[in-house]
mmCIF file of C-alpha atoms in Angstrom:
data_model
loop_
_atom_site.group_PDB
_atom_site.id
_atom_site.type_symbol
_atom_site.label_atom_id
_atom_site.label_comp_id
_atom_site.label_asym_id
_atom_site.label_seq_id
_atom_site.Cartn_x
_atom_site.Cartn_y
_atom_site.Cartn_z
ATOM 1 C CA MET A 1 121.344 205.363 147.003
ATOM 2 C CA LYS A 2 122.557 201.904 146.314
ATOM 3 C CA ARG A 3 119.531 200.419 147.997
ATOM 4 C CA LEU A 4 117.206 202.505 145.766
ATOM 5 C CA ILE A 5 119.008 201.260 142.671
ATOM 6 C CA TYR A 6 118.513 197.653 143.846
ATOM 7 C CA ILE A 7 114.852 198.220 144.547
ATOM 8 C CA VAL A 8 114.231 199.810 141.156
ATOM 9 C CA LEU A 9 116.186 196.996 139.440
ATOM 10 C CA GLY A 10 114.232 194.332 141.355
ATOM 11 C CA VAL A 11 110.921 195.926 140.439
ATOM 12 C CA ALA A 12 112.030 196.018 136.824
ATOM 13 C CA VAL A 13 113.059 192.374 136.859
ATOM 14 C CA LEU A 14 109.788 191.300 138.483
ATOM 15 C CA GLY A 15 107.738 193.319 135.980
ATOM 16 C CA GLY A 16 109.673 191.802 133.077
ATOM 17 C CA ALA A 17 109.246 188.306 134.454
ATOM 18 C CA ALA A 18 105.520 188.867 134.919
ATOM 19 C CA PHE A 19 105.155 190.199 131.352
ATOM 20 C CA GLY A 20 107.095 187.222 129.988
ATOM 21 C CA ILE A 21 104.925 184.734 131.911
ATOM 22 C CA VAL A 22 101.709 186.347 130.657
ATOM 23 C CA MET A 23 103.010 186.340 127.044
ATOM 24 C CA MET A 24 104.036 182.659 127.343
ATOM 25 C CA VAL A 25 100.791 181.543 129.022
ATOM 26 C CA THR A 26 98.581 183.312 126.459
ATOM 27 C CA SER A 27 100.557 182.537 123.330
ATOM 28 C CA ALA A 28 98.181 179.771 122.200
ATOM 29 C CA ASP A 29 95.112 181.955 122.893
ATOM 30 C CA ARG A 30 96.635 184.859 120.963
ATOM 31 C CA ALA A 31 97.483 182.617 117.996
ATOM 32 C CA MET A 32 93.952 181.087 117.985
ATOM 33 C CA ALA A 33 92.263 184.505 118.209
ATOM 34 C CA LYS A 34 94.509 185.920 115.382
ATOM 35 C CA GLN A 35 93.698 182.992 113.104
ATOM 36 C CA PHE A 36 90.000 183.229 114.010
ATOM 37 C CA VAL A 37 89.806 186.835 112.850
ATOM 38 C CA ILE A 38 91.724 186.007 109.636
ATOM 39 C CA ASP A 39 89.479 183.006 108.979
ATOM 40 C CA LEU A 40 86.264 185.006 109.494
ATOM 41 C CA SER A 41 87.314 187.732 107.123
ATOM 42 C CA SER A 42 88.759 185.468 104.439
ATOM 43 C CA GLY A 43 85.781 183.085 104.103
ATOM 44 C CA ALA A 44 87.159 180.157 106.070
ATOM 45 C CA HIS A 45 84.056 180.062 108.200
ATOM 46 C CA GLU A 46 84.122 176.311 109.028
ATOM 47 C CA GLN A 47 87.591 176.749 110.553
ATOM 48 C CA ALA A 48 86.419 179.789 112.535
ATOM 49 C CA ALA A 49 83.384 177.895 113.800
ATOM 50 C CA ALA A 50 85.649 175.028 114.868
ATOM 51 C CA VAL A 51 87.260 177.120 117.578
ATOM 52 C CA MET A 52 83.992 178.747 118.827
ATOM 53 C CA HIS A 53 81.981 177.621 121.893
ATOM 54 C CA GLU A 54 78.965 175.612 120.808
ATOM 55 C CA GLU A 55 76.551 178.186 122.221
ATOM 56 C CA LEU A 56 78.274 180.920 120.206
ATOM 57 C CA VAL A 57 77.935 178.775 117.062
ATOM 58 C CA LYS A 58 74.155 178.493 117.767
ATOM 59 C CA GLU A 59 73.938 182.295 118.000
ATOM 60 C CA PHE A 60 76.216 182.873 115.020
ATOM 61 C CA PRO A 61 75.975 179.909 112.657
ATOM 62 C CA ILE A 62 78.089 179.538 109.493
ATOM 63 C CA ALA A 63 75.304 180.910 107.274
ATOM 64 C CA ARG A 64 75.116 184.078 109.352
ATOM 65 C CA MET A 65 78.965 184.344 109.246
ATOM 66 C CA GLN A 66 78.850 184.096 105.487
ATOM 67 C CA GLU A 67 76.255 186.874 105.298
ATOM 68 C CA ALA A 68 77.969 189.155 107.794
ATOM 69 C CA PHE A 69 81.428 188.858 106.261
ATOM 70 C CA ALA A 70 80.513 188.500 102.571
ATOM 71 C CA ASN A 71 81.717 191.951 101.649
ATOM 72 C CA VAL A 72 84.584 192.293 104.127
ATOM 73 C CA GLU A 73 88.183 192.859 102.981
ATOM 74 C CA PRO A 74 90.335 190.064 104.495
ATOM 75 C CA TYR A 75 92.536 191.030 107.437
ATOM 76 C CA THR A 76 96.145 190.197 106.949
ATOM 77 C CA GLU A 77 97.572 191.317 110.336
ATOM 78 C CA VAL A 78 96.128 191.073 113.768
ATOM 79 C CA SER A 79 97.886 192.266 116.910
ATOM 80 C CA PHE A 80 96.732 192.420 120.488
ATOM 81 C CA SER A 81 97.850 195.166 122.772
ATOM 82 C CA SER A 82 95.704 194.314 125.748
ATOM 83 C CA ILE A 83 95.787 190.820 127.223
ATOM 84 C CA ASN A 84 93.962 189.687 130.401
ATOM 85 C CA ALA A 85 94.097 186.117 131.568
ATOM 86 C CA SER A 86 92.378 184.763 134.697
ATOM 87 C CA GLY A 87 90.744 181.560 135.741
ATOM 88 C CA GLY A 88 90.557 179.937 132.280
ATOM 89 C CA ARG A 89 89.331 183.136 130.650
ATOM 90 C CA THR A 90 91.410 185.241 128.339
ATOM 91 C CA SER A 91 90.385 188.628 126.955
ATOM 92 C CA LEU A 92 92.284 190.118 124.045
ATOM 93 C CA GLU A 93 91.905 193.492 122.489
ATOM 94 C CA GLY A 94 93.850 194.974 119.574
ATOM 95 C CA VAL A 95 93.769 195.941 115.960
ATOM 96 C CA ALA A 96 93.210 194.018 112.689
ATOM 97 C CA THR A 97 94.613 195.427 109.467
ATOM 98 C CA THR A 98 93.829 194.669 105.844
ATOM 99 C CA ALA A 99 96.361 194.663 102.997
ATOM 100 C CA GLY A 100 94.872 197.948 101.896
ATOM 101 C CA GLY A 101 95.595 199.593 105.272
ATOM 102 C CA CYS A 102 92.079 199.645 106.701
ATOM 103 C CA GLU A 103 92.053 199.063 110.488
ATOM 104 C CA SER A 104 89.403 197.653 112.839
ATOM 105 C CA VAL A 105 89.368 197.324 116.583
ATOM 106 C CA VAL A 106 89.133 193.691 117.628
ATOM 107 C CA SER A 107 88.160 192.117 120.918
ATOM 108 C CA VAL A 108 88.025 188.373 121.481
ATOM 109 C CA MET A 109 87.198 186.514 124.677
ATOM 110 C CA LEU A 110 88.126 182.847 125.192
ATOM 111 C CA LEU A 111 86.984 180.495 127.931
ATOM 112 C CA ASN A 112 88.841 177.154 128.340
ATOM 113 C CA ASP A 113 90.447 177.387 124.858
ATOM 114 C CA LEU A 114 87.162 178.276 123.010
ATOM 115 C CA ILE A 115 86.026 181.581 121.684
ATOM 116 C CA VAL A 116 82.941 182.711 123.564
ATOM 117 C CA SER A 117 82.693 186.225 122.152
ATOM 118 C CA PHE A 118 84.189 188.561 119.588
ATOM 119 C CA ASN A 119 83.729 192.024 118.149
ATOM 120 C CA ILE A 120 85.301 193.557 115.069
ATOM 121 C CA ASN A 121 84.462 197.175 114.603
ATOM 122 C CA PRO A 122 84.141 198.790 112.046
ATOM 123 C CA LEU A 123 84.326 196.020 109.423
ATOM 124 C CA CYS A 124 86.554 196.961 106.521
ATOM 125 C CA GLN A 125 84.376 196.639 103.373
ATOM 126 C CA LYS A 126 85.742 195.615 100.059
ATOM 127 C CA SER A 127 85.980 198.540 97.627
#
């Protein structure tokens, strides 16, 4: 019985340590992705483009950002519940919320500290 308790305790400690390491290693990526979503929705498109991969900026230039997010209510909170980091790539999935309570599913992928793809669905429109 004592051995079982030690095994369970050991697994819990290892799981907690692994979770802590993932959270520590991805903290900069999470902060960047959060600010990116807030910048996109609040009209700070130059700041958003500054953290995007150059090929993504070619596909989604500032003029297109302005058009796509012109009527979007700014997101005030962004939280990520799914984090996957491996080989310089970090995938984040979560929820973005506006001051009015509208929620959108958010996914952001980073490669070597640059955003290479993102999806916000559905976009919360201004009323």
